[in-house]
């Protein structure tokens, strides 16, 4: 199996899917082992305290982990490919438009907890480098907000599962 290490192509032996854990920053070992500082930085960028993101980590769900690994980030070699995988996975499984409720205020979003909005579609992939963003209608404008702050109101099964998978990924502390 060929892969990149630094700027050089090298032969690599296939390794089982494992997780790296540093405090509560967990990243798929083969895809993107990020440092604790990078995960703290990501938590702060999205308006969460480090302690809040640590407290929100859920117990591991092997069925969900397997689905995420095999459907969302399958064959992802690095953060850019993980973003692309997640974007395609969510875009394929979520039925747009749908009504959603804000479950958490974030510094990068104007939404307040409890507000209801219409989610129109996924934001362009190039806007999703650190979080999956969706386009919403808000006060007569279309804008992108993090999917992690929304929960669908009365969704179909596929939409509910895809959004729950993304929330799980975020709450586990996974990073691109």
PDB file of C-alpha atoms in Angstrom:
ATOM      1  CA  UNK A   1       0.000   0.000   0.000  1.00  0.00           C
ATOM      2  CA  UNK A   2       1.442   3.381  -0.994  1.00  0.00           C
ATOM      3  CA  UNK A   3       0.909   6.496   1.084  1.00  0.00           C
ATOM      4  CA  UNK A   4       2.438   9.818   1.960  1.00  0.00           C
ATOM      5  CA  UNK A   5       4.590  10.509   4.929  1.00  0.00           C
ATOM      6  CA  UNK A   6       5.497  14.165   5.051  1.00  0.00           C
ATOM      7  CA  UNK A   7       6.248  15.144   1.477  1.00  0.00           C
ATOM      8  CA  UNK A   8       7.504  11.705   0.358  1.00  0.00           C
ATOM      9  CA  UNK A   9       5.607   8.712  -1.016  1.00  0.00           C
ATOM     10  CA  UNK A  10       6.421   5.566   0.934  1.00  0.00           C
ATOM     11  CA  UNK A  11       5.291   1.948   1.077  1.00  0.00           C
ATOM     12  CA  UNK A  12       3.100   1.360   4.118  1.00  0.00           C
ATOM     13  CA  UNK A  13       1.776  -1.822   5.620  1.00  0.00           C
ATOM     14  CA  UNK A  14      -2.015  -1.817   6.040  1.00  0.00           C
ATOM     15  CA  UNK A  15      -2.901  -1.160   9.652  1.00  0.00           C
ATOM     16  CA  UNK A  16      -6.164  -1.700  11.466  1.00  0.00           C
ATOM     17  CA  UNK A  17      -8.352   1.331  12.057  1.00  0.00           C
ATOM     18  CA  UNK A  18      -7.277   2.696  15.408  1.00  0.00           C
ATOM     19  CA  UNK A  19      -7.823   5.851  17.356  1.00  0.00           C
ATOM     20  CA  UNK A  20      -5.310   8.186  18.891  1.00  0.00           C
ATOM     21  CA  UNK A  21      -6.419   9.793  22.123  1.00  0.00           C
ATOM     22  CA  UNK A  22      -4.796  12.722  23.845  1.00  0.00           C
ATOM     23  CA  UNK A  23      -6.953  13.848  26.764  1.00  0.00           C
ATOM     24  CA  UNK A  24     -10.226  13.978  24.863  1.00  0.00           C
ATOM     25  CA  UNK A  25      -9.032  14.791  21.360  1.00  0.00           C
ATOM     26  CA  UNK A  26      -9.571  11.635  19.379  1.00  0.00           C
ATOM     27  CA  UNK A  27      -8.577  11.342  15.748  1.00  0.00           C
ATOM     28  CA  UNK A  28      -8.433   8.374  13.411  1.00  0.00           C
ATOM     29  CA  UNK A  29      -4.804   7.345  13.542  1.00  0.00           C
ATOM     30  CA  UNK A  30      -4.374   6.680   9.836  1.00  0.00           C
ATOM     31  CA  UNK A  31      -6.421   9.615   8.629  1.00  0.00           C
ATOM     32  CA  UNK A  32      -5.240  12.591  10.632  1.00  0.00           C
ATOM     33  CA  UNK A  33      -3.557  12.429  14.035  1.00  0.00           C
ATOM     34  CA  UNK A  34      -4.022  15.987  15.244  1.00  0.00           C
ATOM     35  CA  UNK A  35      -2.341  17.452  18.252  1.00  0.00           C
ATOM     36  CA  UNK A  36      -4.148  18.305  21.456  1.00  0.00           C
ATOM     37  CA  UNK A  37      -3.492  21.990  20.757  1.00  0.00           C
ATOM     38  CA  UNK A  38      -5.106  21.761  17.321  1.00  0.00           C
ATOM     39  CA  UNK A  39      -8.235  20.160  18.763  1.00  0.00           C
ATOM     40  CA  UNK A  40      -8.429  22.774  21.514  1.00  0.00           C
ATOM     41  CA  UNK A  41      -8.075  25.429  18.847  1.00  0.00           C
ATOM     42  CA  UNK A  42     -10.897  23.871  16.803  1.00  0.00           C
ATOM     43  CA  UNK A  43     -13.179  23.760  19.853  1.00  0.00           C
ATOM     44  CA  UNK A  44     -12.521  27.440  20.522  1.00  0.00           C
ATOM     45  CA  UNK A  45     -13.097  28.403  16.863  1.00  0.00           C
ATOM     46  CA  UNK A  46     -16.581  26.990  17.066  1.00  0.00           C
ATOM     47  CA  UNK A  47     -17.487  28.860  20.233  1.00  0.00           C
ATOM     48  CA  UNK A  48     -17.122  26.028  22.679  1.00  0.00           C
ATOM     49  CA  UNK A  49     -14.913  25.920  25.687  1.00  0.00           C
ATOM     50  CA  UNK A  50     -12.423  23.057  25.814  1.00  0.00           C
ATOM     51  CA  UNK A  51     -14.082  21.815  28.991  1.00  0.00           C
ATOM     52  CA  UNK A  52     -17.524  21.857  27.322  1.00  0.00           C
ATOM     53  CA  UNK A  53     -16.315  19.820  24.349  1.00  0.00           C
ATOM     54  CA  UNK A  54     -14.615  17.344  26.708  1.00  0.00           C
ATOM     55  CA  UNK A  55     -17.759  16.946  28.797  1.00  0.00           C
ATOM     56  CA  UNK A  56     -19.899  16.324  25.716  1.00  0.00           C
ATOM     57  CA  UNK A  57     -17.894  13.294  24.603  1.00  0.00           C
ATOM     58  CA  UNK A  58     -20.206  10.305  24.401  1.00  0.00           C
ATOM     59  CA  UNK A  59     -19.570   6.682  25.091  1.00  0.00           C
ATOM     60  CA  UNK A  60     -18.248   4.959  21.960  1.00  0.00           C
ATOM     61  CA  UNK A  61     -20.852   3.376  19.706  1.00  0.00           C
ATOM     62  CA  UNK A  62     -19.210   0.599  17.655  1.00  0.00           C
ATOM     63  CA  UNK A  63     -22.090   0.375  15.141  1.00  0.00           C
ATOM     64  CA  UNK A  64     -21.988   4.125  14.458  1.00  0.00           C
ATOM     65  CA  UNK A  65     -18.163   4.123  14.380  1.00  0.00           C
ATOM     66  CA  UNK A  66     -18.245   1.330  11.802  1.00  0.00           C
ATOM     67  CA  UNK A  67     -20.831   3.140   9.647  1.00  0.00           C
ATOM     68  CA  UNK A  68     -18.846   6.388   9.783  1.00  0.00           C
ATOM     69  CA  UNK A  69     -15.616   4.625   8.919  1.00  0.00           C
ATOM     70  CA  UNK A  70     -17.145   2.585   6.078  1.00  0.00           C
ATOM     71  CA  UNK A  71     -19.484   5.184   4.572  1.00  0.00           C
ATOM     72  CA  UNK A  72     -18.260   8.686   5.458  1.00  0.00           C
ATOM     73  CA  UNK A  73     -14.478   8.551   5.742  1.00  0.00           C
ATOM     74  CA  UNK A  74     -13.734   5.333   3.887  1.00  0.00           C
ATOM     75  CA  UNK A  75     -10.365   5.546   2.104  1.00  0.00           C
ATOM     76  CA  UNK A  76      -9.757   9.074   3.451  1.00  0.00           C
ATOM     77  CA  UNK A  77      -6.053   9.886   3.500  1.00  0.00           C
ATOM     78  CA  UNK A  78      -5.870  13.151   5.383  1.00  0.00           C
ATOM     79  CA  UNK A  79      -8.145  15.967   6.416  1.00  0.00           C
ATOM     80  CA  UNK A  80      -9.107  17.152   2.931  1.00  0.00           C
ATOM     81  CA  UNK A  81     -10.372  13.708   1.975  1.00  0.00           C
ATOM     82  CA  UNK A  82     -12.235  13.379   5.279  1.00  0.00           C
ATOM     83  CA  UNK A  83     -13.993  16.684   4.573  1.00  0.00           C
ATOM     84  CA  UNK A  84     -14.907  15.469   1.084  1.00  0.00           C
ATOM     85  CA  UNK A  85     -16.120  12.117   2.446  1.00  0.00           C
ATOM     86  CA  UNK A  86     -18.267  13.682   5.144  1.00  0.00           C
ATOM     87  CA  UNK A  87     -19.668  16.276   2.738  1.00  0.00           C
ATOM     88  CA  UNK A  88     -20.703  13.599   0.206  1.00  0.00           C
ATOM     89  CA  UNK A  89     -22.081  11.307   2.921  1.00  0.00           C
ATOM     90  CA  UNK A  90     -24.242  14.046   4.445  1.00  0.00           C
ATOM     91  CA  UNK A  91     -25.337  15.444   1.080  1.00  0.00           C
ATOM     92  CA  UNK A  92     -26.407  11.966  -0.074  1.00  0.00           C
ATOM     93  CA  UNK A  93     -28.241  10.938   3.104  1.00  0.00           C
ATOM     94  CA  UNK A  94     -29.953  14.186   4.165  1.00  0.00           C
ATOM     95  CA  UNK A  95     -33.211  15.100   2.451  1.00  0.00           C
ATOM     96  CA  UNK A  96     -33.279  18.859   1.914  1.00  0.00           C
ATOM     97  CA  UNK A  97     -34.969  21.158   2.718  1.00  0.00           C
ATOM     98  CA  UNK A  98     -35.935  20.420   6.309  1.00  0.00           C
ATOM     99  CA  UNK A  99     -36.829  22.336   9.439  1.00  0.00           C
ATOM    100  CA  UNK A 100     -34.216  22.372  12.199  1.00  0.00           C
ATOM    101  CA  UNK A 101     -33.926  23.682  15.714  1.00  0.00           C
ATOM    102  CA  UNK A 102     -30.777  25.274  17.123  1.00  0.00           C
ATOM    103  CA  UNK A 103     -29.546  23.223  20.073  1.00  0.00           C
ATOM    104  CA  UNK A 104     -26.451  25.274  20.911  1.00  0.00           C
ATOM    105  CA  UNK A 105     -25.375  28.859  20.364  1.00  0.00           C
ATOM    106  CA  UNK A 106     -21.979  29.179  18.665  1.00  0.00           C
ATOM    107  CA  UNK A 107     -19.793  32.215  18.222  1.00  0.00           C
ATOM    108  CA  UNK A 108     -19.601  31.643  14.442  1.00  0.00           C
ATOM    109  CA  UNK A 109     -23.378  31.612  14.033  1.00  0.00           C
ATOM    110  CA  UNK A 110     -26.125  34.179  14.662  1.00  0.00           C
ATOM    111  CA  UNK A 111     -28.582  31.499  15.787  1.00  0.00           C
ATOM    112  CA  UNK A 112     -29.776  31.377  19.352  1.00  0.00           C
ATOM    113  CA  UNK A 113     -30.616  28.170  21.180  1.00  0.00           C
ATOM    114  CA  UNK A 114     -34.228  27.243  20.453  1.00  0.00           C
ATOM    115  CA  UNK A 115     -34.545  29.119  17.131  1.00  0.00           C
ATOM    116  CA  UNK A 116     -36.098  27.189  14.242  1.00  0.00           C
ATOM    117  CA  UNK A 117     -34.770  27.572  10.695  1.00  0.00           C
ATOM    118  CA  UNK A 118     -35.165  25.978   7.283  1.00  0.00           C
ATOM    119  CA  UNK A 119     -32.056  24.112   6.154  1.00  0.00           C
ATOM    120  CA  UNK A 120     -31.813  24.375   2.366  1.00  0.00           C
ATOM    121  CA  UNK A 121     -28.741  22.312   1.476  1.00  0.00           C
ATOM    122  CA  UNK A 122     -25.096  21.623   2.309  1.00  0.00           C
ATOM    123  CA  UNK A 123     -22.775  24.613   2.057  1.00  0.00           C
ATOM    124  CA  UNK A 124     -20.142  24.343  -0.694  1.00  0.00           C
ATOM    125  CA  UNK A 125     -17.456  21.811   0.152  1.00  0.00           C
ATOM    126  CA  UNK A 126     -14.684  24.440   0.148  1.00  0.00           C
ATOM    127  CA  UNK A 127     -16.481  26.234   3.017  1.00  0.00           C
ATOM    128  CA  UNK A 128     -16.444  23.071   5.151  1.00  0.00           C
ATOM    129  CA  UNK A 129     -12.760  22.774   6.014  1.00  0.00           C
ATOM    130  CA  UNK A 130     -13.234  22.580   9.804  1.00  0.00           C
ATOM    131  CA  UNK A 131     -16.935  21.788  10.296  1.00  0.00           C
ATOM    132  CA  UNK A 132     -19.800  20.637   8.116  1.00  0.00           C
ATOM    133  CA  UNK A 133     -21.840  23.710   7.247  1.00  0.00           C
ATOM    134  CA  UNK A 134     -25.383  23.905   5.923  1.00  0.00           C
ATOM    135  CA  UNK A 135     -27.151  26.784   4.218  1.00  0.00           C
ATOM    136  CA  UNK A 136     -30.175  28.161   6.054  1.00  0.00           C
ATOM    137  CA  UNK A 137     -32.765  30.856   5.473  1.00  0.00           C
ATOM    138  CA  UNK A 138     -32.475  33.339   8.328  1.00  0.00           C
ATOM    139  CA  UNK A 139     -34.062  36.780   8.516  1.00  0.00           C
ATOM    140  CA  UNK A 140     -34.496  36.953   4.747  1.00  0.00           C
ATOM    141  CA  UNK A 141     -30.909  35.906   3.991  1.00  0.00           C
ATOM    142  CA  UNK A 142     -29.154  32.675   3.109  1.00  0.00           C
ATOM    143  CA  UNK A 143     -26.144  31.892   5.290  1.00  0.00           C
ATOM    144  CA  UNK A 144     -23.981  28.970   6.358  1.00  0.00           C
ATOM    145  CA  UNK A 145     -24.072  27.643   9.917  1.00  0.00           C
ATOM    146  CA  UNK A 146     -22.510  24.559  11.536  1.00  0.00           C
ATOM    147  CA  UNK A 147     -24.642  21.439  11.253  1.00  0.00           C
ATOM    148  CA  UNK A 148     -23.394  20.536  14.728  1.00  0.00           C
ATOM    149  CA  UNK A 149     -25.616  23.236  16.234  1.00  0.00           C
ATOM    150  CA  UNK A 150     -28.805  21.981  14.592  1.00  0.00           C
ATOM    151  CA  UNK A 151     -31.172  19.090  15.083  1.00  0.00           C
ATOM    152  CA  UNK A 152     -33.822  18.237  12.483  1.00  0.00           C
ATOM    153  CA  UNK A 153     -37.470  18.687  13.390  1.00  0.00           C
ATOM    154  CA  UNK A 154     -39.486  15.604  12.345  1.00  0.00           C
ATOM    155  CA  UNK A 155     -36.838  14.193   9.940  1.00  0.00           C
ATOM    156  CA  UNK A 156     -36.996  11.042   7.836  1.00  0.00           C
ATOM    157  CA  UNK A 157     -34.867   8.114   9.031  1.00  0.00           C
ATOM    158  CA  UNK A 158     -31.923   8.764   6.684  1.00  0.00           C
ATOM    159  CA  UNK A 159     -31.710  12.470   7.596  1.00  0.00           C
ATOM    160  CA  UNK A 160     -31.916  11.731  11.325  1.00  0.00           C
ATOM    161  CA  UNK A 161     -29.192   9.077  11.102  1.00  0.00           C
ATOM    162  CA  UNK A 162     -26.813  11.252   9.064  1.00  0.00           C
ATOM    163  CA  UNK A 163     -27.177  14.249  11.382  1.00  0.00           C
ATOM    164  CA  UNK A 164     -26.783  12.001  14.440  1.00  0.00           C
ATOM    165  CA  UNK A 165     -23.597  10.544  12.888  1.00  0.00           C
ATOM    166  CA  UNK A 166     -22.150  14.044  12.457  1.00  0.00           C
ATOM    167  CA  UNK A 167     -23.120  15.049  16.020  1.00  0.00           C
ATOM    168  CA  UNK A 168     -21.502  11.846  17.311  1.00  0.00           C
ATOM    169  CA  UNK A 169     -18.285  12.587  15.373  1.00  0.00           C
ATOM    170  CA  UNK A 170     -18.126  16.120  16.789  1.00  0.00           C
ATOM    171  CA  UNK A 171     -19.032  15.087  20.337  1.00  0.00           C
ATOM    172  CA  UNK A 172     -16.394  12.367  20.335  1.00  0.00           C
ATOM    173  CA  UNK A 173     -13.773  15.046  19.685  1.00  0.00           C
ATOM    174  CA  UNK A 174     -12.797  13.788  16.242  1.00  0.00           C
ATOM    175  CA  UNK A 175     -10.944  16.324  14.120  1.00  0.00           C
ATOM    176  CA  UNK A 176     -10.286  16.712  10.418  1.00  0.00           C
TER     177      UNK A 176
END
